[in-house]
Coordinates of C-alpha atoms and ligand atoms in Angstrom, one line a residue:
M1 CA 0.2 0.1 0.0
E2 CA 2.7 2.7 0.5
Q3 CA 3.8 2.4 -2.5
S4 CA 0.8 4.4 -4.1
R5 CA 2.0 7.2 -1.4
I6 CA 2.6 10.4 -2.9
R7 CA 4.5 13.1 -1.5
L8 CA 4.8 16.9 -3.3
D9 CA 8.2 19.2 -1.8
R10 CA 8.1 22.6 -2.6
V11 CA 7.6 21.7 -6.3
T12 CA 7.8 24.5 -8.6
K13 CA 7.2 25.0 -12.3
R14 CA 8.6 27.9 -14.2
W15 CA 8.2 28.8 -18.2
D16 CA 10.7 32.2 -18.6
A17 CA 8.8 34.6 -17.2
T18 CA 5.2 32.9 -15.7
T19 CA 5.5 30.8 -12.3
A20 CA 3.0 28.0 -12.8
V21 CA 3.4 26.6 -10.1
D22 CA 5.0 27.4 -6.8
S23 CA 6.3 25.7 -4.2
I24 CA 3.7 23.8 -3.7
S25 CA 4.3 20.9 -1.0
F26 CA 1.6 18.2 0.2
D27 CA 1.3 13.9 1.1
V28 CA -1.2 11.8 -0.3
T29 CA -1.8 9.2 1.8
P30 CA -3.0 5.8 -0.2
G31 CA -6.5 5.0 -0.7
Q32 CA -6.8 9.0 -0.5
F33 CA -9.6 10.9 -3.3
V34 CA -8.0 14.2 -3.4
I35 CA -8.8 17.5 -5.5
L36 CA -6.9 19.8 -6.5
L37 CA -9.8 23.0 -7.5
G38 CA -8.9 26.4 -8.3
P39 CA -9.7 28.6 -11.3
S40 CA -8.6 28.3 -14.4
G41 CA -5.0 28.4 -14.8
C42 CA -3.7 28.4 -11.1
G43 CA -1.5 25.4 -12.2
K44 CA -3.6 22.4 -11.8
S45 CA -2.7 20.8 -14.4
T46 CA 0.3 21.5 -14.6
T47 CA 0.7 19.9 -10.8
L48 CA -0.6 16.7 -11.9
R49 CA 1.4 16.7 -15.0
M50 CA 4.7 16.8 -13.1
I51 CA 3.5 14.0 -10.8
A52 CA 2.6 12.1 -13.6
G53 CA 6.2 13.0 -15.6
L54 CA 4.6 14.5 -18.4
E55 CA 5.9 18.2 -17.4
E56 CA 9.4 18.1 -15.5
A57 CA 9.7 20.0 -12.4
S58 CA 11.6 23.0 -11.9
D59 CA 12.5 22.8 -8.1
G60 CA 11.5 20.4 -5.9
Q61 CA 10.8 17.1 -5.5
I62 CA 8.6 14.2 -5.9
H63 CA 8.2 11.0 -4.3
I64 CA 5.7 8.1 -4.9
G65 CA 6.3 5.6 -2.5
E66 CA 9.3 5.2 -0.7
R67 CA 11.2 6.4 -4.7
D68 CA 12.2 9.7 -5.4
V69 CA 10.7 10.4 -8.8
T70 CA 11.4 13.5 -9.7
R71 CA 13.5 12.6 -12.7
L72 CA 11.5 9.8 -13.8
P73 CA 10.2 9.1 -17.3
P74 CA 5.9 8.9 -17.0
G75 CA 6.2 5.1 -17.4
D76 CA 8.0 4.3 -14.5
R77 CA 5.9 6.0 -12.4
G78 CA 3.2 3.5 -11.9
L79 CA 0.5 5.1 -12.2
S80 CA -2.2 6.4 -14.6
M81 CA -4.1 9.1 -16.2
V82 CA -7.4 10.0 -17.6
F83 CA -7.7 13.3 -19.2
Q84 CA -10.4 16.1 -20.2
S85 CA -10.1 14.7 -23.9
Y86 CA -10.8 10.8 -23.2
A87 CA -7.5 10.5 -25.7
L88 CA -9.3 7.5 -27.4
F89 CA -7.9 6.0 -30.9
P90 CA -10.7 6.9 -32.8
H91 CA -9.7 3.7 -35.4
L92 CA -9.8 1.6 -32.5
S93 CA -12.7 -0.3 -31.5
V94 CA -13.9 0.2 -27.9
A95 CA -12.0 -3.2 -26.5
D96 CA -8.3 -2.0 -28.2
N97 CA -9.0 0.7 -26.6
I98 CA -8.8 -0.7 -23.2
V99 CA -6.3 -2.8 -23.3
F100 CA -3.9 -0.9 -25.8
G101 CA -1.6 -0.4 -22.8
L102 CA -1.0 -3.8 -21.8
R103 CA -0.4 -5.0 -25.6
S104 CA 2.1 -2.2 -25.3
R105 CA 3.8 -3.9 -22.0
K106 CA 3.8 -7.3 -24.1
V107 CA 1.2 -8.6 -21.2
P108 CA 0.2 -11.7 -22.6
K109 CA -3.0 -12.2 -24.7
A110 CA -4.8 -14.7 -22.2
E111 CA -4.5 -12.4 -19.6
Q112 CA -5.3 -9.4 -21.8
R113 CA -8.6 -10.8 -22.4
E114 CA -9.7 -11.9 -18.6
R115 CA -8.5 -8.2 -17.6
L116 CA -10.6 -7.0 -19.9
A117 CA -13.6 -9.0 -19.5
K118 CA -13.4 -7.9 -15.7
V119 CA -13.2 -4.1 -16.7
A120 CA -15.7 -3.9 -19.3
E121 CA -18.6 -5.4 -16.6
L122 CA -16.6 -3.1 -13.7
V123 CA -16.9 0.4 -15.8
D124 CA -20.4 -1.0 -17.6
L125 CA -18.6 -1.7 -21.8
T126 CA -19.4 -5.2 -21.9
D127 CA -21.9 -5.2 -24.7
Y128 CA -19.9 -2.1 -26.8
L129 CA -16.6 -3.8 -27.0
D130 CA -16.8 -4.1 -30.4
R131 CA -18.0 -0.7 -31.9
K132 CA -15.4 2.2 -32.7
P133 CA -15.4 5.4 -30.0
A134 CA -17.5 7.7 -32.4
Q135 CA -20.9 5.4 -32.3
L136 CA -20.8 6.1 -28.3
S137 CA -22.0 8.3 -25.9
G138 CA -20.2 10.8 -24.4
G139 CA -20.6 9.2 -20.9
Q140 CA -19.6 5.6 -22.5
R141 CA -16.2 7.3 -24.0
Q142 CA -15.7 8.8 -20.1
R143 CA -16.1 5.0 -19.3
V144 CA -14.0 3.7 -22.0
A145 CA -11.0 6.0 -20.9
L146 CA -11.4 5.3 -17.1
A147 CA -11.5 1.3 -18.2
R148 CA -8.2 2.5 -20.0
S149 CA -6.7 3.4 -16.8
I150 CA -7.8 0.7 -14.2
I151 CA -7.2 -1.8 -16.5
S152 CA -3.3 -1.0 -16.2
E153 CA -3.8 -2.0 -12.3
H154 CA -1.6 0.6 -11.0
P155 CA -2.5 1.9 -7.8
I156 CA -2.7 5.4 -8.7
C157 CA -5.3 7.1 -10.9
L158 CA -4.3 10.9 -11.9
M159 CA -7.7 12.9 -13.7
D160 CA -7.7 16.0 -15.3
E161 CA -11.2 17.1 -15.4
P162 CA -12.3 14.0 -16.5
L163 CA -15.8 14.7 -16.7
S164 CA -16.4 18.4 -18.3
N165 CA -17.2 17.5 -21.5
L166 CA -20.3 16.0 -20.4
D167 CA -23.6 17.6 -19.6
A168 CA -25.5 18.0 -16.0
R169 CA -27.4 14.9 -15.7
L170 CA -24.1 12.8 -16.6
R171 CA -22.0 14.2 -15.1
S172 CA -23.5 13.9 -11.2
D173 CA -24.0 10.3 -12.7
M174 CA -20.3 9.9 -13.1
R175 CA -19.2 11.3 -10.3
R176 CA -20.6 8.9 -8.1
E177 CA -19.2 6.3 -10.6
I178 CA -16.2 7.4 -10.1
K179 CA -16.4 7.7 -6.4
A180 CA -17.7 4.0 -6.2
L181 CA -15.0 2.8 -8.5
Q182 CA -12.3 4.3 -6.6
S183 CA -13.1 3.2 -3.5
R184 CA -14.0 -0.7 -4.5
L185 CA -10.6 -1.0 -6.0
N186 CA -8.5 1.2 -3.3
M187 CA -7.2 3.4 -5.7
T188 CA -5.8 6.2 -4.8
V189 CA -7.2 9.3 -6.8
I190 CA -5.3 12.6 -7.7
Y191 CA -8.1 14.8 -9.6
V192 CA -8.0 18.2 -11.1
T193 CA -11.2 20.2 -11.5
H194 CA -12.5 24.1 -11.6
D195 CA -15.9 22.7 -10.2
Q196 CA -16.7 23.3 -6.5
V197 CA -19.7 20.7 -6.6
E198 CA -17.2 17.8 -7.9
A199 CA -14.8 18.7 -5.2
M200 CA -16.8 18.9 -2.3
S201 CA -19.1 15.6 -3.2
M202 CA -15.7 13.6 -4.4
G203 CA -13.1 14.9 -2.3
D204 CA -11.9 13.1 0.7
R205 CA -9.8 16.3 0.9
V206 CA -9.6 19.2 -1.2
I207 CA -6.4 21.3 -1.9
L208 CA -7.9 24.9 -3.0
M209 CA -5.1 26.5 -5.2
Q210 CA -4.7 30.2 -6.3
H211 CA -2.0 31.9 -8.0
G212 CA 0.0 28.8 -8.5
R213 CA -0.1 28.6 -4.9
I214 CA -1.9 26.2 -2.2
V215 CA -5.0 28.1 -0.3
Q216 CA -6.5 25.9 1.8
D217 CA -5.8 21.9 1.9
G218 CA -8.3 20.2 3.9
T219 CA -11.8 18.4 3.6
P220 CA -14.8 19.4 2.0
D221 CA -16.7 20.1 5.6
E222 CA -13.3 22.3 6.7
L223 CA -13.3 24.4 3.5
Y224 CA -17.1 24.9 3.8
N225 CA -17.2 26.0 7.6
Q226 CA -13.8 27.6 7.9
P227 CA -12.5 28.7 4.7
A228 CA -8.7 29.7 5.3
S229 CA -9.6 33.3 3.0
A230 CA -12.4 35.3 1.5
F231 CA -11.0 33.7 -1.7
A232 CA -11.9 30.1 -0.2
A233 CA -14.9 31.6 0.8
S234 CA -16.0 33.0 -2.1
F235 CA -15.1 29.7 -4.3
I236 CA -16.7 27.3 -2.7
G237 CA -20.5 27.0 -2.4
S238 CA -23.3 28.4 -4.6
P239 CA -24.8 31.0 -4.8
A240 CA -21.4 32.4 -3.1
M241 CA -20.6 33.6 0.8
N242 CA -21.8 37.5 1.0
L243 CA -18.6 39.4 1.4
L244 CA -19.4 42.9 2.9
P245 CA -16.7 45.5 3.4
L246 CA -16.5 46.7 6.8
V247 CA -15.9 50.0 8.3
K248 CA -15.3 51.8 11.6
G249 CA -18.9 52.7 13.3
D250 CA -19.7 54.0 17.0
Q251 CA -19.8 50.8 18.9
G252 CA -17.2 48.5 16.6
A253 CA -17.4 47.5 12.9
V254 CA -20.3 48.2 10.7
I255 CA -21.7 47.3 7.3
D256 CA -19.7 49.8 4.9
G257 CA -22.7 52.1 3.9
E258 CA -25.5 50.5 6.6
P259 CA -24.1 52.6 10.3
T260 CA -26.9 51.8 11.7
T261 CA -26.1 48.0 13.4
T262 CA -22.7 46.8 15.0
V263 CA -22.1 43.4 13.2
A264 CA -18.2 42.9 14.4
P265 CA -15.3 44.2 16.9
L266 CA -14.1 47.3 15.9
E267 CA -10.8 45.0 14.9
A268 CA -12.5 43.7 12.3
A269 CA -12.7 47.5 10.4
G270 CA -11.3 47.2 7.1
G271 CA -11.6 43.5 6.5
Q272 CA -15.1 42.1 5.6
L273 CA -17.6 40.0 7.3
G274 CA -18.8 36.7 5.1
I275 CA -22.0 35.2 5.3
R276 CA -23.7 32.5 3.0
P277 CA -26.9 32.8 1.7
E278 CA -28.2 29.7 3.8
D279 CA -27.1 31.4 7.1
I280 CA -29.2 34.9 6.9
E281 CA -32.8 34.8 8.2
L282 CA -35.4 37.4 6.6
R283 CA -37.6 38.8 9.5
P284 CA -40.1 41.1 9.4
A285 CA -38.7 44.8 10.0
S286 CA -39.9 45.9 13.1
E287 CA -37.9 42.8 15.2
P288 CA -34.0 43.9 15.3
G289 CA -31.0 42.7 12.6
V290 CA -29.7 44.7 10.1
P291 CA -32.0 46.9 8.0
A292 CA -32.8 45.5 4.3
T293 CA -34.9 45.7 1.1
V294 CA -35.8 42.9 -0.7
L295 CA -34.9 43.4 -5.2
S296 CA -36.3 40.8 -6.6
E297 CA -36.1 36.9 -5.8
E298 CA -35.3 33.6 -8.4
Y299 CA -37.6 30.8 -7.5
L300 CA -35.5 27.9 -8.2
G301 CA -38.2 24.9 -7.1
A302 CA -37.1 23.6 -3.9
D303 CA -35.9 27.0 -2.7
T304 CA -36.2 31.1 -3.7
I305 CA -32.6 32.7 -3.7
A306 CA -33.8 36.3 -2.5
H307 CA -31.2 39.7 -3.7
V308 CA -31.3 41.7 -0.9
T309 CA -29.7 45.1 -1.1
V310 CA -28.2 46.1 2.8
G311 CA -26.5 49.7 1.8
T312 CA -25.3 50.3 -1.3
H313 CA -24.4 46.2 -1.3
T314 CA -26.6 43.5 -3.1
L315 CA -26.7 40.2 -0.8
R316 CA -27.8 36.6 -2.0
V317 CA -30.1 35.2 1.0
R318 CA -31.5 31.5 0.7
L319 CA -35.0 30.6 1.5
S320 CA -36.6 27.2 1.7
G321 CA -39.8 26.8 -0.6
K322 CA -40.8 29.6 -2.6
H323 CA -41.7 33.7 -1.3
A324 CA -43.0 36.7 -3.3
L325 CA -40.9 38.9 -1.3
T326 CA -40.0 41.8 -3.9
G327 CA -39.9 45.7 -2.7
Q328 CA -40.6 44.8 0.8
A329 CA -38.6 46.4 3.5
C330 CA -36.8 43.7 6.5
R331 CA -34.1 43.1 8.6
L332 CA -31.4 40.3 8.4
H333 CA -30.3 38.7 10.9
W334 CA -27.5 35.4 11.2
T335 CA -25.8 33.9 14.7
A336 CA -22.5 34.7 15.7
E337 CA -21.5 31.0 14.7
S338 CA -22.1 31.1 11.4
A339 CA -20.5 34.1 10.1
H340 CA -17.0 35.1 9.0
L341 CA -14.5 37.5 9.3
F342 CA -11.3 38.3 6.8
G343 CA -8.8 40.6 7.3
T344 CA -7.5 43.3 5.2
D345 CA -4.9 41.0 3.8
G346 CA -8.2 38.9 3.0
L347 CA -6.9 35.6 5.4
R348 CA -9.7 34.2 8.5
R349 CA -9.6 36.1 11.5
H350 CA -9.1 33.1 13.9
D351 CA -9.0 35.5 16.5
L352 CA -12.6 37.7 16.4
T353 CA -15.9 37.0 17.0
P354 CA -18.6 38.9 14.9
T355 CA -21.0 38.5 18.5
L356 CA -22.6 42.0 18.2
L357 CA -25.1 40.9 16.0
S358 CA -26.6 37.9 18.3
S359 CA -25.9 39.6 21.5
T360 CA -28.1 42.2 20.5
H361 CA -30.6 39.5 19.8
R362 CA -30.1 37.4 23.1
S363 CA -31.6 40.3 25.2
I364 CA -35.1 40.0 23.3
P365 CA -37.1 36.4 23.5
R366 CA -36.6 34.8 19.9
P367 CA -39.2 35.6 17.4
P368 CA -40.5 32.8 14.9
V369 CA -38.2 32.6 11.9
V370 CA -39.9 34.0 9.0
G371 CA -39.1 33.9 5.8
S372 CA -42.4 35.1 4.3
F373 CA -43.7 37.4 6.1
Q374 CA -46.9 39.5 4.9
H375 CA -48.2 42.2 7.0
Ligands
ADP401 P1 -5.1 24.8 -14.7 O1 -4.8 23.9 -15.3 O2 -5.3 25.4 -13.4 O3 -5.9 25.6 -15.4 P2 -2.2 25.3 -16.1 O4 -2.0 24.6 -15.0 O5 -2.7 24.0 -17.2 O6 -3.5 26.0 -14.8 O7 -1.7 26.4 -16.2 C1 -1.3 27.5 -15.4 C2 -0.4 28.4 -15.9 O8 0.6 28.1 -16.9 C3 -1.1 29.6 -17.0 O9 -1.0 30.9 -16.8 C4 -1.2 28.3 -17.7 O10 -1.1 29.9 -19.1 C5 0.3 28.7 -17.9 N1 1.4 27.3 -18.8 C6 0.8 26.0 -18.8 N2 1.1 25.1 -19.9 C7 1.9 26.3 -20.5 C8 3.7 25.5 -21.1 N3 3.6 24.7 -22.0 N4 4.2 27.2 -21.3 C9 4.0 27.9 -21.3 N5 2.8 28.5 -20.1 C10 2.6 27.8 -19.8
MG402 MG1 -6.3 22.6 -16.4

């Protein structure tokens, strides 16, 4: 098992003036499903390609198991890779595409057939083995690419945005299929995506990158509940976390442009207050809270996203069910635990708690939770 441990130590990739990957270190334990997440151009693919050996690191070391593989060719690293483009040979049948790697490694014919039958079963392609890639759906082509990787029986699989060519419904099916295969075969997977839904739903662990660096490395739960920076906060969650600039008020920090309610300690002024759309309650205008007006709403079926103005800012509030609130004045309320504070440098302020709004509230009997209030 230890042979599938992956360790990056200050790995860097430079192209002339560009530093695509800037001194990245992380350690993947055997059997882990690790996501490299981040916006386009942040260095995810370059990192993966350096682990695969398709790109040479400018600096730093890569270990797989006990071996330093930094200068080894891809074929000697004991891993397989699945690409966004599938990279199938159009003139070969599904079967030949799947066994291509075994054939070039001169695996005996009988063993090839045996492994092909097993893998085809696993990814549900048994009835399609004689077809050409052009005769398959997008999802089936993706399965061929997966099968080709699984049949190699390497303990490590690297995947670069493998689902981005599929439509939304198929993507969700394939997310579950890949995850199930990974745990069934106990593979170590590093999976690159810019899609936070894939990251949250598939990863045991998510490494969030920005500008070639690691912003946060943790479980999906940690990234969601304790984002390390305003960037991490806004990248994960849909709709994104609301971020409001804070300025000095009389009693403490207030939301810029909305000086009537103190929402954080004075030391938070200059930074930002973050609140997720699902953590905000809309209450009648007669209740305590931050004064706001409902600008518009989007009905999504299971819930409604209300767009609410606070001073000069627009916030999104997620309400369960259907609501018609446009034009109404209201108060916003959230608990201290659900609010996040970020400093002027954008980093999470662990030392400060935005208690003031809820302490005002604590002295008053808790009103019923109001989503749709009619007066
Ligand atoms: P991601 O996969 O996160 O979208 P990449 O790793 O592909 O990002 O790219 C990271 C940065 O490196 C980008 O700025 C990109 O333009 C640059 N880059 C990638 N490949 C090359 C290359 N072969 N030559 C020069 N710059 C490159
Ligand atoms: Mg990429």
